[in-house]
Structures are given as C-alpha cells and as structure tokens.
Amino acid sequence: MASIELGALECFADGAAESVTLSGRALVVVRRGDAVYVLRDRCPHQGAPLSDGHVTGYVPSCMPGAHISIERPGEIIVCPWHGWEFDVRTGHSLCDPQRTRVRSYATRVENGRVFVEMD
C-alpha cells in the first residue's frame, strides 16, 4: 500500500463531494470536519459519478405525520442519477449494506495534510 497525499485539509470543503483523479482512478473525497473519507467515484448501480451527487444525512423511517429528523449529517452520499445512498465512512449502501457497496479507501490527516492509502 502506498500513502499518497491529496492536499491540505482546508482545500476540501466541509460537507461537499469533490472529484479527484489519483493514479488513474476517479475518487470522490468527502470532508466532515477534521475527518476525510475517500470512495471510488462510481455508483455500482449504473456508473454515475458520485461526486456529482450530494452529501446529506440519514433520514430514518417514521410514521406519517411524525417529526422528520436527519441523523448522521454529512455521512451519506447520494447518487445523482437514481438516488442510491452510501455511507461515506464505509462505502456500504443504506438499502443493502451486505451486498452493495462502493470501494472505500483508508485516509488520515497529518499536520493538516490529507493522505489516502492506495494499492
């Protein structure tokens, strides 16, 4: 595994999905505060670039008329084509986490710089 620098933490907007190409791979970078998550920038459904989607939270199901709450803000990325949702921390889909996922890459922030582990 090679650790590759993506850049300064401050260069990534908090709560946004940003496209990066690294070693010929299209990646999507999502920053949430001081944490940074990196996924393959391709939805497994039909190949949409996840970086064109948006980052949100999880809305748990509730009874009609009940208060709607958003949990885990900034941890869910939504595919722009068909609305498939993925956990940015793990790459697992919300609807079928055991079978459907996007490849995720380990990251670390060191001295204000973001690094990703690539094989």
PDB file of C-alpha atoms in Angstrom:
ATOM      1  CA  MET A   1       0.000   0.000   0.000  1.00  0.00           C
ATOM      2  CA  ALA A   2       1.192   3.431  -0.900  1.00  0.00           C
ATOM      3  CA  SER A   3       0.221   6.514   1.043  1.00  0.00           C
ATOM      4  CA  ILE A   4      -0.464   9.360  -1.375  1.00  0.00           C
ATOM      5  CA  GLU A   5      -1.022  12.980  -0.396  1.00  0.00           C
ATOM      6  CA  LEU A   6      -4.257  14.556  -1.615  1.00  0.00           C
ATOM      7  CA  GLY A   7      -3.508  18.069  -0.374  1.00  0.00           C
ATOM      8  CA  ALA A   8      -4.280  20.367   2.518  1.00  0.00           C
ATOM      9  CA  LEU A   9      -7.359  19.632   4.616  1.00  0.00           C
ATOM     10  CA  GLU A  10      -8.521  23.228   4.125  1.00  0.00           C
ATOM     11  CA  CYS A  11      -8.654  22.676   0.339  1.00  0.00           C
ATOM     12  CA  PHE A  12     -11.627  20.331   0.752  1.00  0.00           C
ATOM     13  CA  ALA A  13     -14.958  21.976   1.505  1.00  0.00           C
ATOM     14  CA  ASP A  14     -16.657  20.623   4.601  1.00  0.00           C
ATOM     15  CA  GLY A  15     -19.762  18.602   3.695  1.00  0.00           C
ATOM     16  CA  ALA A  16     -19.165  18.552  -0.060  1.00  0.00           C
ATOM     17  CA  ALA A  17     -18.327  15.787  -2.524  1.00  0.00           C
ATOM     18  CA  GLU A  18     -15.254  16.578  -4.588  1.00  0.00           C
ATOM     19  CA  SER A  19     -13.859  14.681  -7.559  1.00  0.00           C
ATOM     20  CA  VAL A  20     -10.160  13.757  -7.588  1.00  0.00           C
ATOM     21  CA  THR A  21      -8.237  11.573 -10.034  1.00  0.00           C
ATOM     22  CA  LEU A  22      -5.336   9.736  -8.436  1.00  0.00           C
ATOM     23  CA  SER A  23      -3.161   7.083 -10.067  1.00  0.00           C
ATOM     24  CA  GLY A  24      -5.698   6.883 -12.895  1.00  0.00           C
ATOM     25  CA  ARG A  25      -8.613   6.263 -10.511  1.00  0.00           C
ATOM     26  CA  ALA A  26     -11.626   8.530 -10.197  1.00  0.00           C
ATOM     27  CA  LEU A  27     -12.257   9.158  -6.499  1.00  0.00           C
ATOM     28  CA  VAL A  28     -14.755  11.192  -4.521  1.00  0.00           C
ATOM     29  CA  VAL A  29     -13.485  12.972  -1.409  1.00  0.00           C
ATOM     30  CA  VAL A  30     -15.873  13.975   1.381  1.00  0.00           C
ATOM     31  CA  ARG A  31     -14.714  16.055   4.320  1.00  0.00           C
ATOM     32  CA  ARG A  32     -16.652  16.097   7.558  1.00  0.00           C
ATOM     33  CA  GLY A  33     -14.919  18.412   9.984  1.00  0.00           C
ATOM     34  CA  ASP A  34     -11.433  17.056  10.561  1.00  0.00           C
ATOM     35  CA  ALA A  35     -12.270  13.650   9.053  1.00  0.00           C
ATOM     36  CA  VAL A  36     -11.868  12.883   5.354  1.00  0.00           C
ATOM     37  CA  TYR A  37     -13.409   9.946   3.511  1.00  0.00           C
ATOM     38  CA  VAL A  38     -12.477   8.681   0.050  1.00  0.00           C
ATOM     39  CA  LEU A  39     -14.603   6.411  -2.135  1.00  0.00           C
ATOM     40  CA  ARG A  40     -14.447   5.262  -5.715  1.00  0.00           C
ATOM     41  CA  ASP A  41     -16.292   7.880  -7.748  1.00  0.00           C
ATOM     42  CA  ARG A  42     -18.676   5.446  -9.417  1.00  0.00           C
ATOM     43  CA  CYS A  43     -22.075   4.230  -8.287  1.00  0.00           C
ATOM     44  CA  PRO A  44     -22.259   0.422  -8.606  1.00  0.00           C
ATOM     45  CA  HIS A  45     -25.812   0.664  -9.972  1.00  0.00           C
ATOM     46  CA  GLN A  46     -25.163   2.271 -13.365  1.00  0.00           C
ATOM     47  CA  GLY A  47     -21.830   4.045 -13.025  1.00  0.00           C
ATOM     48  CA  ALA A  48     -22.859   7.609 -12.176  1.00  0.00           C
ATOM     49  CA  PRO A  49     -20.110   9.800 -10.704  1.00  0.00           C
ATOM     50  CA  LEU A  50     -20.917  10.096  -7.007  1.00  0.00           C
ATOM     51  CA  SER A  51     -19.040  13.408  -6.919  1.00  0.00           C
ATOM     52  CA  ASP A  52     -21.964  14.859  -8.915  1.00  0.00           C
ATOM     53  CA  GLY A  53     -24.303  13.823  -6.097  1.00  0.00           C
ATOM     54  CA  HIS A  54     -24.782  15.494  -2.750  1.00  0.00           C
ATOM     55  CA  VAL A  55     -23.772  14.794   0.820  1.00  0.00           C
ATOM     56  CA  THR A  56     -26.531  14.631   3.393  1.00  0.00           C
ATOM     57  CA  GLY A  57     -27.584  12.681   6.459  1.00  0.00           C
ATOM     58  CA  TYR A  58     -29.742   9.651   7.101  1.00  0.00           C
ATOM     59  CA  VAL A  59     -33.493  10.104   7.439  1.00  0.00           C
ATOM     60  CA  PRO A  60     -34.904   7.169   9.427  1.00  0.00           C
ATOM     61  CA  SER A  61     -38.373   5.933   8.566  1.00  0.00           C
ATOM     62  CA  CYS A  62     -41.179   7.244  10.704  1.00  0.00           C
ATOM     63  CA  MET A  63     -44.938   7.146  10.965  1.00  0.00           C
ATOM     64  CA  PRO A  64     -46.972   9.508   8.760  1.00  0.00           C
ATOM     65  CA  GLY A  65     -47.245  12.890  10.427  1.00  0.00           C
ATOM     66  CA  ALA A  66     -44.338  12.213  12.780  1.00  0.00           C
ATOM     67  CA  HIS A  67     -41.436  14.651  13.098  1.00  0.00           C
ATOM     68  CA  ILE A  68     -38.773  14.010  10.463  1.00  0.00           C
ATOM     69  CA  SER A  69     -35.223  14.040  11.744  1.00  0.00           C
ATOM     70  CA  ILE A  70     -31.875  13.840   9.999  1.00  0.00           C
ATOM     71  CA  GLU A  71     -29.280  11.654  11.670  1.00  0.00           C
ATOM     72  CA  ARG A  72     -25.599  11.338  10.819  1.00  0.00           C
ATOM     73  CA  PRO A  73     -25.361  14.639   8.912  1.00  0.00           C
ATOM     74  CA  GLY A  74     -22.535  14.719   6.371  1.00  0.00           C
ATOM     75  CA  GLU A  75     -22.093  10.928   6.343  1.00  0.00           C
ATOM     76  CA  ILE A  76     -24.314   9.890   3.420  1.00  0.00           C
ATOM     77  CA  ILE A  77     -23.577  10.492  -0.255  1.00  0.00           C
ATOM     78  CA  VAL A  78     -26.466  10.269  -2.717  1.00  0.00           C
ATOM     79  CA  CYS A  79     -26.032   9.127  -6.319  1.00  0.00           C
ATOM     80  CA  PRO A  80     -27.148  11.894  -8.706  1.00  0.00           C
ATOM     81  CA  TRP A  81     -28.875   9.561 -11.164  1.00  0.00           C
ATOM     82  CA  HIS A  82     -31.143   7.300  -9.121  1.00  0.00           C
ATOM     83  CA  GLY A  83     -30.740   8.381  -5.504  1.00  0.00           C
ATOM     84  CA  TRP A  84     -28.824   5.372  -4.216  1.00  0.00           C
ATOM     85  CA  GLU A  85     -27.322   6.237  -0.822  1.00  0.00           C
ATOM     86  CA  PHE A  86     -23.917   5.223   0.532  1.00  0.00           C
ATOM     87  CA  ASP A  87     -22.208   5.639   3.894  1.00  0.00           C
ATOM     88  CA  VAL A  88     -19.089   7.733   3.215  1.00  0.00           C
ATOM     89  CA  ARG A  89     -17.299   6.102   6.172  1.00  0.00           C
ATOM     90  CA  THR A  90     -17.579   2.548   4.814  1.00  0.00           C
ATOM     91  CA  GLY A  91     -18.895   2.708   1.237  1.00  0.00           C
ATOM     92  CA  HIS A  92     -21.816   0.421   2.133  1.00  0.00           C
ATOM     93  CA  SER A  93     -25.227   1.158   0.657  1.00  0.00           C
ATOM     94  CA  LEU A  94     -28.037   2.017   3.036  1.00  0.00           C
ATOM     95  CA  CYS A  95     -30.566  -0.264   1.320  1.00  0.00           C
ATOM     96  CA  ASP A  96     -28.416  -3.425   1.043  1.00  0.00           C
ATOM     97  CA  PRO A  97     -25.199  -2.983   3.059  1.00  0.00           C
ATOM     98  CA  GLN A  98     -24.270  -6.680   2.932  1.00  0.00           C
ATOM     99  CA  ARG A  99     -24.175  -6.875  -0.873  1.00  0.00           C
ATOM    100  CA  THR A 100     -23.901  -3.390  -2.345  1.00  0.00           C
ATOM    101  CA  ARG A 101     -21.066  -1.008  -1.701  1.00  0.00           C
ATOM    102  CA  VAL A 102     -18.625   1.436  -3.215  1.00  0.00           C
ATOM    103  CA  ARG A 103     -14.940   0.824  -2.662  1.00  0.00           C
ATOM    104  CA  SER A 104     -13.601   2.917   0.196  1.00  0.00           C
ATOM    105  CA  TYR A 105     -10.005   3.901   0.854  1.00  0.00           C
ATOM    106  CA  ALA A 106      -8.298   4.449   4.197  1.00  0.00           C
ATOM    107  CA  THR A 107      -7.331   8.052   4.868  1.00  0.00           C
ATOM    108  CA  ARG A 108      -5.525  10.036   7.508  1.00  0.00           C
ATOM    109  CA  VAL A 109      -4.920  13.688   8.249  1.00  0.00           C
ATOM    110  CA  GLU A 110      -1.425  14.516   9.397  1.00  0.00           C
ATOM    111  CA  ASN A 111      -0.157  18.046  10.070  1.00  0.00           C
ATOM    112  CA  GLY A 112      -3.122  19.480   8.150  1.00  0.00           C
ATOM    113  CA  ARG A 113      -2.417  17.325   5.073  1.00  0.00           C
ATOM    114  CA  VAL A 114      -4.733  14.575   3.777  1.00  0.00           C
ATOM    115  CA  PHE A 115      -3.324  11.176   2.791  1.00  0.00           C
ATOM    116  CA  VAL A 116      -5.070   8.201   1.165  1.00  0.00           C
ATOM    117  CA  GLU A 117      -3.884   4.582   1.076  1.00  0.00           C
ATOM    118  CA  MET A 118      -3.811   3.200  -2.469  1.00  0.00           C
ATOM    119  CA  ASP A 119      -2.831  -0.314  -3.550  1.00  0.00           C
TER     120      ASP A 119
END
